[in-house]
CSV table of C-alpha atoms in Angstrom, one decimal:
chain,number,residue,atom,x,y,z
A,1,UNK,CA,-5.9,16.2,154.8
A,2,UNK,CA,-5.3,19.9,154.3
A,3,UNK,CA,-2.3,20.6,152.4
A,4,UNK,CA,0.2,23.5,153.1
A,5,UNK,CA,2.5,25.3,151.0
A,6,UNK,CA,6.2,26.0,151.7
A,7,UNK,CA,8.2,29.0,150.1
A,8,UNK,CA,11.3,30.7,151.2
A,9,UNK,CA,12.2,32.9,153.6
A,10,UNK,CA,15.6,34.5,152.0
A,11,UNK,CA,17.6,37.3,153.3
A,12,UNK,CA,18.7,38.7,150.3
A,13,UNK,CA,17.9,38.3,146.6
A,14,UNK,CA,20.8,36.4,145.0
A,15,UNK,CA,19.8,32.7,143.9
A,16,UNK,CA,21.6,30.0,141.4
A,17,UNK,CA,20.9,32.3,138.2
A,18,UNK,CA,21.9,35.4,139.9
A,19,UNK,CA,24.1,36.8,142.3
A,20,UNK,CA,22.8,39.2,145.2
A,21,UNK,CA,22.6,42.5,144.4
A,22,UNK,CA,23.0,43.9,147.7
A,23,UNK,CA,24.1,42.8,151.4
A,24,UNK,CA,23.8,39.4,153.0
A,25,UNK,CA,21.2,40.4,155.4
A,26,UNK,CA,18.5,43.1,153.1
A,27,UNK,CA,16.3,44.4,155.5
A,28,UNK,CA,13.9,45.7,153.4
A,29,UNK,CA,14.4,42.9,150.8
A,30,UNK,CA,14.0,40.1,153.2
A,31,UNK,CA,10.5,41.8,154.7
A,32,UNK,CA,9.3,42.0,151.0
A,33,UNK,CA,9.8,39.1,149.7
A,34,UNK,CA,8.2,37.3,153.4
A,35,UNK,CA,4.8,40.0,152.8
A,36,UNK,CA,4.5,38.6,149.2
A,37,UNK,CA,4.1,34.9,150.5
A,38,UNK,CA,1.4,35.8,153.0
A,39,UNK,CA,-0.1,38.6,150.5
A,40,UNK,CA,-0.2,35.2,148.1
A,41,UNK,CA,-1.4,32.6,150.3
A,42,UNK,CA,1.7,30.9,151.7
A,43,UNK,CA,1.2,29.1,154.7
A,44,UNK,CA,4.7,29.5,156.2
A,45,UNK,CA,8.6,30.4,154.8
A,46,UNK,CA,12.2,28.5,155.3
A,47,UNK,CA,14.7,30.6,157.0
A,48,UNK,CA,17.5,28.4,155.9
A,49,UNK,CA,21.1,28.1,157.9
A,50,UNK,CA,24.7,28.3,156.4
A,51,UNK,CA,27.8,28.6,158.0
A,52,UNK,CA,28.4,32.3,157.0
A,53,UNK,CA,25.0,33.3,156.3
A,54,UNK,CA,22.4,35.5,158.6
A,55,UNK,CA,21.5,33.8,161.9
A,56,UNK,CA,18.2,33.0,160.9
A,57,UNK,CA,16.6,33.2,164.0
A,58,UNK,CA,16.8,37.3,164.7
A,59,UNK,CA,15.9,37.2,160.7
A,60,UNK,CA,13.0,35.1,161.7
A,61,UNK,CA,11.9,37.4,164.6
A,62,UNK,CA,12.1,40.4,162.6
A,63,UNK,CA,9.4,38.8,160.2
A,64,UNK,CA,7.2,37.4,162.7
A,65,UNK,CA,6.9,41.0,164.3
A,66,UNK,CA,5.9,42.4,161.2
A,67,UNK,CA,3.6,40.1,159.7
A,68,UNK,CA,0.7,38.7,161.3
A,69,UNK,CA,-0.3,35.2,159.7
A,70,UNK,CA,2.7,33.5,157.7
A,71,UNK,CA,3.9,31.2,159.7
A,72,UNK,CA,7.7,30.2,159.8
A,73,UNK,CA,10.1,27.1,159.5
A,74,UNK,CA,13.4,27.7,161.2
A,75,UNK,CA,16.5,26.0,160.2
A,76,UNK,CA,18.9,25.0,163.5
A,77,UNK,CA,22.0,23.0,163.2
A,78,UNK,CA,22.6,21.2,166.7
A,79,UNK,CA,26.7,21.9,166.8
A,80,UNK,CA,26.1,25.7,167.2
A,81,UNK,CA,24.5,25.9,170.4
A,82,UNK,CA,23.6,24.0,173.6
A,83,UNK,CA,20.6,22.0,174.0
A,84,UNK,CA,19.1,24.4,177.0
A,85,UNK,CA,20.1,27.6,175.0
A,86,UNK,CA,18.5,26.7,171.7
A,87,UNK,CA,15.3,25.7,174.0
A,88,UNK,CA,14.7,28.9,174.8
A,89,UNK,CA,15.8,30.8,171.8
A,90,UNK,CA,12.5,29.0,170.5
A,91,UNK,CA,10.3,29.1,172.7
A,92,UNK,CA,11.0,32.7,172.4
A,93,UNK,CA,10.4,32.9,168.7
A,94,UNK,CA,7.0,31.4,169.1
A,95,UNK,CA,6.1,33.6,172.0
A,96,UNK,CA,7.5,36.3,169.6
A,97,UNK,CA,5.3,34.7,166.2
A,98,UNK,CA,2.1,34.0,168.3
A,99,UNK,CA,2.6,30.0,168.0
A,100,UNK,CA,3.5,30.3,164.0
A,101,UNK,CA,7.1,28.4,165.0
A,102,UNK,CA,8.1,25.0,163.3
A,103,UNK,CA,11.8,24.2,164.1
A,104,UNK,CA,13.6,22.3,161.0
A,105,UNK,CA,16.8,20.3,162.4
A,106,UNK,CA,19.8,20.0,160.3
A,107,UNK,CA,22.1,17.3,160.9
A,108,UNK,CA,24.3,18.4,158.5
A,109,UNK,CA,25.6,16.6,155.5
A,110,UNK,CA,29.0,17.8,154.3
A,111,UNK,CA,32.4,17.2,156.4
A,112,UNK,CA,33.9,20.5,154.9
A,113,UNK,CA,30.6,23.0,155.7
A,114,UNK,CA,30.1,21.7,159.3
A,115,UNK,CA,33.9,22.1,160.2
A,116,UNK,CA,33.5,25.3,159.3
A,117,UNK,CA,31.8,25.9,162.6
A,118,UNK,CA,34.3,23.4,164.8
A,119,UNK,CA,31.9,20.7,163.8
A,120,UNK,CA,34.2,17.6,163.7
A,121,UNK,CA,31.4,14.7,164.2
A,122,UNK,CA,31.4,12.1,161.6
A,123,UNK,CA,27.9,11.3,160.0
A,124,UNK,CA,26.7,8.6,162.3
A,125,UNK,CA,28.0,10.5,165.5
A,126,UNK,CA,25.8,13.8,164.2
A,127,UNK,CA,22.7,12.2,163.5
A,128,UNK,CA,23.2,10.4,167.1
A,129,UNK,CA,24.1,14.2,168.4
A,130,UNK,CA,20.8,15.2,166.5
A,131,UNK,CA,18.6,12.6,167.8
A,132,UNK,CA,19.2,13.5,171.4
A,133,UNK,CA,19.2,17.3,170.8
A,134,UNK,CA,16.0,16.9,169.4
A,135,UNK,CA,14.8,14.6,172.6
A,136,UNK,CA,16.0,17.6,174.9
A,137,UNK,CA,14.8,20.2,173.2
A,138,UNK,CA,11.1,18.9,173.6
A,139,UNK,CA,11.3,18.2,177.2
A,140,UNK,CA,12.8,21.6,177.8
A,141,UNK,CA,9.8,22.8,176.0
A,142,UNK,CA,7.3,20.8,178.0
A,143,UNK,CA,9.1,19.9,181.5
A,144,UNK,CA,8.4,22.9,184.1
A,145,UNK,CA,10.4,21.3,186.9
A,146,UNK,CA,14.2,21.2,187.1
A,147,UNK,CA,15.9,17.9,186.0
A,148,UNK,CA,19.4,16.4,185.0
A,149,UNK,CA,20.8,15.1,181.8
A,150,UNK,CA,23.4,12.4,181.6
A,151,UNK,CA,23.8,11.6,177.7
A,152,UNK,CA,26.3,10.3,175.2
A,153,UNK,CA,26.4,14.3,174.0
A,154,UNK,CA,24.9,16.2,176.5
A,155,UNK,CA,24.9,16.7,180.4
A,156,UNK,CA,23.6,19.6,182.9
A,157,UNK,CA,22.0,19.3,185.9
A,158,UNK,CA,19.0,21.2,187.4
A,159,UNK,CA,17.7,23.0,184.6
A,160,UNK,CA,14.1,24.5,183.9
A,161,UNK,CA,13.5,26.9,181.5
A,162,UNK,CA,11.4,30.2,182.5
A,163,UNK,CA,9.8,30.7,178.7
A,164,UNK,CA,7.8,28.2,177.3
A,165,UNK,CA,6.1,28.1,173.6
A,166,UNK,CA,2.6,29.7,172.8
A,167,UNK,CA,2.0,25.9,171.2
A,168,UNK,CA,1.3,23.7,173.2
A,169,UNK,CA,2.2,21.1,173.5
A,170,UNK,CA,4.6,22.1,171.7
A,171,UNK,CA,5.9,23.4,168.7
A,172,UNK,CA,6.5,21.3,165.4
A,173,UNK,CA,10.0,19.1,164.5
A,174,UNK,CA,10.9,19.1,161.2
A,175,UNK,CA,13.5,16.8,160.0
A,176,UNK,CA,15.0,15.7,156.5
A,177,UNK,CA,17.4,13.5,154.9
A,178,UNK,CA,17.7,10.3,152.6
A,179,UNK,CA,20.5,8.2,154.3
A,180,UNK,CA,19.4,4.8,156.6
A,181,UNK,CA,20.7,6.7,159.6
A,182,UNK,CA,18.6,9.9,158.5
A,183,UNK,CA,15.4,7.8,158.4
A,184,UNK,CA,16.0,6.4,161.7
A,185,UNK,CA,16.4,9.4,163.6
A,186,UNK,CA,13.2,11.2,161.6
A,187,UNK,CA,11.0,8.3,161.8
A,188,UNK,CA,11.9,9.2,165.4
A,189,UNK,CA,11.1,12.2,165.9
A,190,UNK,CA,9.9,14.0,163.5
A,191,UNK,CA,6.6,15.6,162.9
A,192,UNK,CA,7.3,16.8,159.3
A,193,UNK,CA,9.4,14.5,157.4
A,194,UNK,CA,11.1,16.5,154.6
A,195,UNK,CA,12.3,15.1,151.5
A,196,UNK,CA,13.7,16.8,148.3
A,197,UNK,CA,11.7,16.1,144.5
A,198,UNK,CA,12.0,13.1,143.1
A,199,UNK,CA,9.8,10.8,140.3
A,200,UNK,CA,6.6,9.8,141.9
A,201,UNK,CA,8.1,6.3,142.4
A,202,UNK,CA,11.0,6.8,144.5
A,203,UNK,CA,9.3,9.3,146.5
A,204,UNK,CA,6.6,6.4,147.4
A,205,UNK,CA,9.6,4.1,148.0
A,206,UNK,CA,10.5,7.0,150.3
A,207,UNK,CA,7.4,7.5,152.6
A,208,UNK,CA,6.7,3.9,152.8
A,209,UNK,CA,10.9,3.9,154.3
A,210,UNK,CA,9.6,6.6,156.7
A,211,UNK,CA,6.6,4.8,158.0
A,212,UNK,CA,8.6,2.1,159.0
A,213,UNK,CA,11.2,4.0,161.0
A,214,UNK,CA,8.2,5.5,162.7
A,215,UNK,CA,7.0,2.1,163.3
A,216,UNK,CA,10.2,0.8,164.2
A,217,UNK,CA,10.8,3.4,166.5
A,218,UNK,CA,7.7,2.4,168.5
A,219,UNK,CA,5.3,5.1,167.3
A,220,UNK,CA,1.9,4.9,166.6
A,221,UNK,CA,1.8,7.8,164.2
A,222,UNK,CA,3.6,8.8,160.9
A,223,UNK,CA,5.5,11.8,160.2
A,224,UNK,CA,3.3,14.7,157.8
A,225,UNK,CA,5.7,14.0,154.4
A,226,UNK,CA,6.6,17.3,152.6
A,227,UNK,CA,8.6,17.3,149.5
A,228,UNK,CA,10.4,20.5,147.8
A,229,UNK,CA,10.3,21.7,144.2
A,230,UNK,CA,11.9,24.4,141.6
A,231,UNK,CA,8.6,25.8,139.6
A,232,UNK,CA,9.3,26.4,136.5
A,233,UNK,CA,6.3,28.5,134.9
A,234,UNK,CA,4.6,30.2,132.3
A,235,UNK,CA,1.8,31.3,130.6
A,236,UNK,CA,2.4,28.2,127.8
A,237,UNK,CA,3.9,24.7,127.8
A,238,UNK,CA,6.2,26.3,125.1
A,239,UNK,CA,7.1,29.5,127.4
A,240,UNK,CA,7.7,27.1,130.3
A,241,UNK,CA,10.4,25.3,128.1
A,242,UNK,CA,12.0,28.1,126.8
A,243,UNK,CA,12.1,29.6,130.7
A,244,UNK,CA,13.0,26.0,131.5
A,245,UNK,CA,16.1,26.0,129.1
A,246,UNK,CA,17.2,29.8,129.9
A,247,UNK,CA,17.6,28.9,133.4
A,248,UNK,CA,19.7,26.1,133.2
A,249,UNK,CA,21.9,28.2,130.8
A,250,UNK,CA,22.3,30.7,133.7
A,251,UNK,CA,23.4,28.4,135.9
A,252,UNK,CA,25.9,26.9,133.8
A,253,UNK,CA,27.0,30.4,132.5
A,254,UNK,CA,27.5,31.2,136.0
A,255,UNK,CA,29.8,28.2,136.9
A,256,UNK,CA,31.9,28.7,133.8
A,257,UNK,CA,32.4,32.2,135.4
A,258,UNK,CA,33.6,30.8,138.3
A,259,UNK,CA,31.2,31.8,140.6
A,260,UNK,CA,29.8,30.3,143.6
A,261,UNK,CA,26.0,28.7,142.6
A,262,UNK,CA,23.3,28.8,145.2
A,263,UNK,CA,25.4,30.6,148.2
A,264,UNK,CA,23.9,33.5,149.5
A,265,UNK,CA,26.8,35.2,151.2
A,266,UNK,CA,30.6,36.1,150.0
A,267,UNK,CA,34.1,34.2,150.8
A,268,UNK,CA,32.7,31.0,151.0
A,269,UNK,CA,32.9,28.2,148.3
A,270,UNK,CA,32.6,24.4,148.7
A,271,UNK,CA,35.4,22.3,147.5
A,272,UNK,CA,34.5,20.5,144.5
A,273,UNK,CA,34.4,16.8,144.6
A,274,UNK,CA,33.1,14.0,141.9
A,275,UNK,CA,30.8,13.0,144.2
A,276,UNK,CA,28.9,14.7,147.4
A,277,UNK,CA,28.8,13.2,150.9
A,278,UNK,CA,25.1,13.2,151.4
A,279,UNK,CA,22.8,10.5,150.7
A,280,UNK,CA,20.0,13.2,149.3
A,281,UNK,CA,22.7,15.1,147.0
A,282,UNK,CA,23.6,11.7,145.6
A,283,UNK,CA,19.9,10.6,144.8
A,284,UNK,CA,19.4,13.3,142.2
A,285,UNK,CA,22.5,13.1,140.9
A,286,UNK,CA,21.9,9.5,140.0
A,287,UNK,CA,18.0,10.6,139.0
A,288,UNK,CA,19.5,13.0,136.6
A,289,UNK,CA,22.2,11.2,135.0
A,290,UNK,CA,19.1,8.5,134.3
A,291,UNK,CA,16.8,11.1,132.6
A,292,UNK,CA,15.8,14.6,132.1
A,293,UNK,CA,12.0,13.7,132.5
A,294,UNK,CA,9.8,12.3,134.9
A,295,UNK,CA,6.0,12.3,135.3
A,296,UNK,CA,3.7,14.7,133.9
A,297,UNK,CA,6.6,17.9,135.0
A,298,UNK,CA,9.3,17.2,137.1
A,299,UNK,CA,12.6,18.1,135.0
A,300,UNK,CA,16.2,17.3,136.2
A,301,UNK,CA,18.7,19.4,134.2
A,302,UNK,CA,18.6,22.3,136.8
A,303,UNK,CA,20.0,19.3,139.7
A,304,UNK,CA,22.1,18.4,137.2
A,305,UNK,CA,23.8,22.0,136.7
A,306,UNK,CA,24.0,22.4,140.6
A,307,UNK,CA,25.4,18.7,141.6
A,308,UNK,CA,22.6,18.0,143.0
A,309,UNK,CA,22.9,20.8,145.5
A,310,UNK,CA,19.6,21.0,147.9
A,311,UNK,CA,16.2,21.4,146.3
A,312,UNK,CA,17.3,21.5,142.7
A,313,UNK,CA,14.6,19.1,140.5
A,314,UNK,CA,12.1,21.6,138.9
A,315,UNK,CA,8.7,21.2,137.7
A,316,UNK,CA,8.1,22.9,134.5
A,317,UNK,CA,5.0,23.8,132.4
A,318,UNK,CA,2.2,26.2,132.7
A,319,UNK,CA,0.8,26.8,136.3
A,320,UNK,CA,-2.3,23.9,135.5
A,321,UNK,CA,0.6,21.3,134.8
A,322,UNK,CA,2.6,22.4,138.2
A,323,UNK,CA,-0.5,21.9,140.0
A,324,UNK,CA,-1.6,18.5,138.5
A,325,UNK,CA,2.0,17.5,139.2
A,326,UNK,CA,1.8,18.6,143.2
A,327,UNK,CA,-1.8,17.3,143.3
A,328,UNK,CA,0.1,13.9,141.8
A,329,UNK,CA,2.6,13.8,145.3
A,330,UNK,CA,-0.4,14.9,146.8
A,331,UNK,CA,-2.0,11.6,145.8
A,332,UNK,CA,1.1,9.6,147.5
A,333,UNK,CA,0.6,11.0,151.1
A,334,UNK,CA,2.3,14.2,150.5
A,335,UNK,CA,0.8,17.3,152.4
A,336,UNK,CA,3.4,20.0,152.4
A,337,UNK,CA,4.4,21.0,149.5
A,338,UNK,CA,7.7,23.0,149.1
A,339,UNK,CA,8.8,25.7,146.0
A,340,UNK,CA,11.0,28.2,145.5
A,341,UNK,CA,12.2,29.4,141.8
A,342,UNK,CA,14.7,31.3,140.4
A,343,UNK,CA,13.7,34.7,140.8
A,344,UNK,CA,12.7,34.2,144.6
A,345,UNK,CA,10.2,37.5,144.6
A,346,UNK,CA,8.5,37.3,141.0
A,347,UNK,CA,8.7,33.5,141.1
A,348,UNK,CA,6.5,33.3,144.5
A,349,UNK,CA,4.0,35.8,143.6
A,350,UNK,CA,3.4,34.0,140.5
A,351,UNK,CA,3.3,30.6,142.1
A,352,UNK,CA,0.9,32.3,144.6
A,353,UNK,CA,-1.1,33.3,142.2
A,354,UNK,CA,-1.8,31.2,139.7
A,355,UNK,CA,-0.5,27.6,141.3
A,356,UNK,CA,-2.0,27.5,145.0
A,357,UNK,CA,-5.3,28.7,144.0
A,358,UNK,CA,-5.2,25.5,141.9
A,359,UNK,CA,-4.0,23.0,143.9
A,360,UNK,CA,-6.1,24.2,147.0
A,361,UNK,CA,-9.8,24.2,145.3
A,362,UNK,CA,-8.6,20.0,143.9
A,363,UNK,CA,-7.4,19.5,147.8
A,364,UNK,CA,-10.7,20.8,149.0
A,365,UNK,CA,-12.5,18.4,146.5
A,366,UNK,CA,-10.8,15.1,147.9
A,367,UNK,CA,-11.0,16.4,151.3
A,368,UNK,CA,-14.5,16.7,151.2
A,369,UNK,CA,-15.0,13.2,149.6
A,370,UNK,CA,-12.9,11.7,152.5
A,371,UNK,CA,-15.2,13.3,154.9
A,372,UNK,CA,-17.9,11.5,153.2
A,373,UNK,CA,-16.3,8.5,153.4
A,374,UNK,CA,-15.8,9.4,157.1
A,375,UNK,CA,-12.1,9.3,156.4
A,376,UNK,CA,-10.3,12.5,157.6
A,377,UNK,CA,-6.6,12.2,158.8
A,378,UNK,CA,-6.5,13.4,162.3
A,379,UNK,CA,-4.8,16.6,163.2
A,380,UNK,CA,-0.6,16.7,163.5
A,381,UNK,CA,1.5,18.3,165.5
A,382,UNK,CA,2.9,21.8,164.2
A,383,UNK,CA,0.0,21.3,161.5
């Protein structure tokens, strides 16, 4: 299967080792750093979501009208807009993007950041809020005649939509989370099934949970897996360490400052607590506090430094070891692989150039033996 390479999409340049040097929203910045994935052979960049942060979707449509093949993975949390409205806000985007649209829906995993934005759901209620927002959304998308909705979250009545995506039949779902009720709902519905790093073990334990949502959800497919990674890399194993170690003494040096790690925007600040709400958050915390190494690469100080916040377990070495160790989640099922260091602009032209190339000419190898074999995976939606 061919496999497809996720970077970030960020709006400014501030990032867990350093603050932002500028505004929230950098203009120039964010356009430079979006060029330097497709000038380095990204497939597509995260425009994340936070309550204070950039709406990402203008952000998006600014890059999509400048560039002309990275493709994009938008970040929407369902308690910020109506089902209809959010509809057409993508279809919109992809007529804007030429069809390079995947929408990534986030249920949301912390009480205190989705209040923030009048969001006063408990967990189970969001991912139930999610699963139907998610429903709509793709019928909107695909339904041309009027029709009425009577749900547990949302009702309207006669509505058709008068923009419809370049995609067809639609664009992609992305969808991510590590909690029973997260599976459910993403084994559901979604086309890419987005996990954070973890040992090669638990990640299998992972997919194989997915596949049986999907299953028990009455499909007959399975959700593309992608899993997301720090890189960590240099020219030498011993660099790589040394670059290893100096980040997570950033991080740290940052906190004992007392300033906010791995926001992207002013005034905001998470309360602190001993242990964080989401299932994922928990996972690495645990991972962590079981061992700094895992695998041939995958290193868990820098989750350890954050609380486990987001994508946080790096993969460290020289840019032959990162690749072995993606080709290794590769191996599992894994086909789209996430990364996004430290210094977000140097990191991904690196990564670009020195890791893809890698990992891409291996991919090609196996996928050429499965054809052999007369073995190919079949094409997914928002592939």
């Amino acid at each position: 299967m061919p496999v497809e390479f996720l970077g970030i999409a960020a709006t400014n340049d501030g990032s867990e080792t350093t603050p932002r040097s500028g505004a929230a929203f950098d203009k120039e910045y964010t356009l430079r750093l979006a060029r330097a994935h497709e000038d380095h052979d990204w497939d597509r960049v995260l425009f994340a979501y936070g309550s204070g942060s950039p709406d990402p979707a203008p952000a998006a449509a600014y890059i999509a009208s400048h560039l002309d093949r990275l493709r994009i993975l938008l970040a929407h949390r369902p308690n910020v807009s109506y089902p209809t409205f959010a509809a057409k806000t993508f279809a919109t985007l992809d007529q804007i993007s030429d069809g390079r649209l995947t929408v990534h829906f986030i249920t949301g995993g912390n009480d205190h950041e989705q209040g923030r934005e009048g969001d006063t759901l408990t967990k189970d209620e969001r991912y139930s809020r999610t699963r139907e927002y998610i429903q709509l959304v793709k019928k909107i998308w695909t339904t041309h005649e009027p029709f009425d909705h009577e749900g547990e979250h949302y009702r309207f009545h006669d509505f058709v939509s008068d923009v419809f995506p370049v995609q067809q039949p639609r664009p992609g779902v992305s969808f991510g989370g590590s909690s029973a009720a997260a599976y459910a709902a993403g084994g559901a519905e979604a086309d890419i099934y987005c996990l954070w790093g973890e040992p090669l073990a638990k990640t299998a334990e992972q997919i194989e949970t997915v596949k049986a949502a999907a299953k028990a959800a009455g499909r007959t497919d399975t959700p593309r897996i992608q899993v997301a990674f720090r890189p960590i890399i240099a020219p030498t194993e011993e660099l790589a360490w040394e670059k290893a170690h100096r980040t997570v003494g950033a991080i740290k040096a940052r906190k004992e400052r007392g300033e906010r790690i791995g926001k992207r925007h002013h005034g905001q600040s998470e309360p602190q607590a001993a242990t964080p709400q989401n299932v994922g958050s928990q996972r690495l915390i645990a991972i962590a506090e079981a061992g700094e190494r895992y695998d041939r690469a995958l290193w868990t100080p820098t989750a350890a430094a954050t609380g486990g916040a987001g994508n946080s377990n790096a993969l460290v070495g020289t840019p032959e070891t990162v690749a072995q160790a993606l080709l290794d989640y590769y191996d599992l099922g894994v086909d789209v692989l996430s990364a996004r260091g430290y210094d977000l602009l140097d990191d991904a032209i690196d990564f670009g150039r020195y890791v893809i190339p890698i990992v891409r000419e291996e991919v090609a190898k196996r996928d050429a033996e499965r054809a052999a074999r007369g073995t190919e995976a079949p094409a997914a939606v928002g592939a």
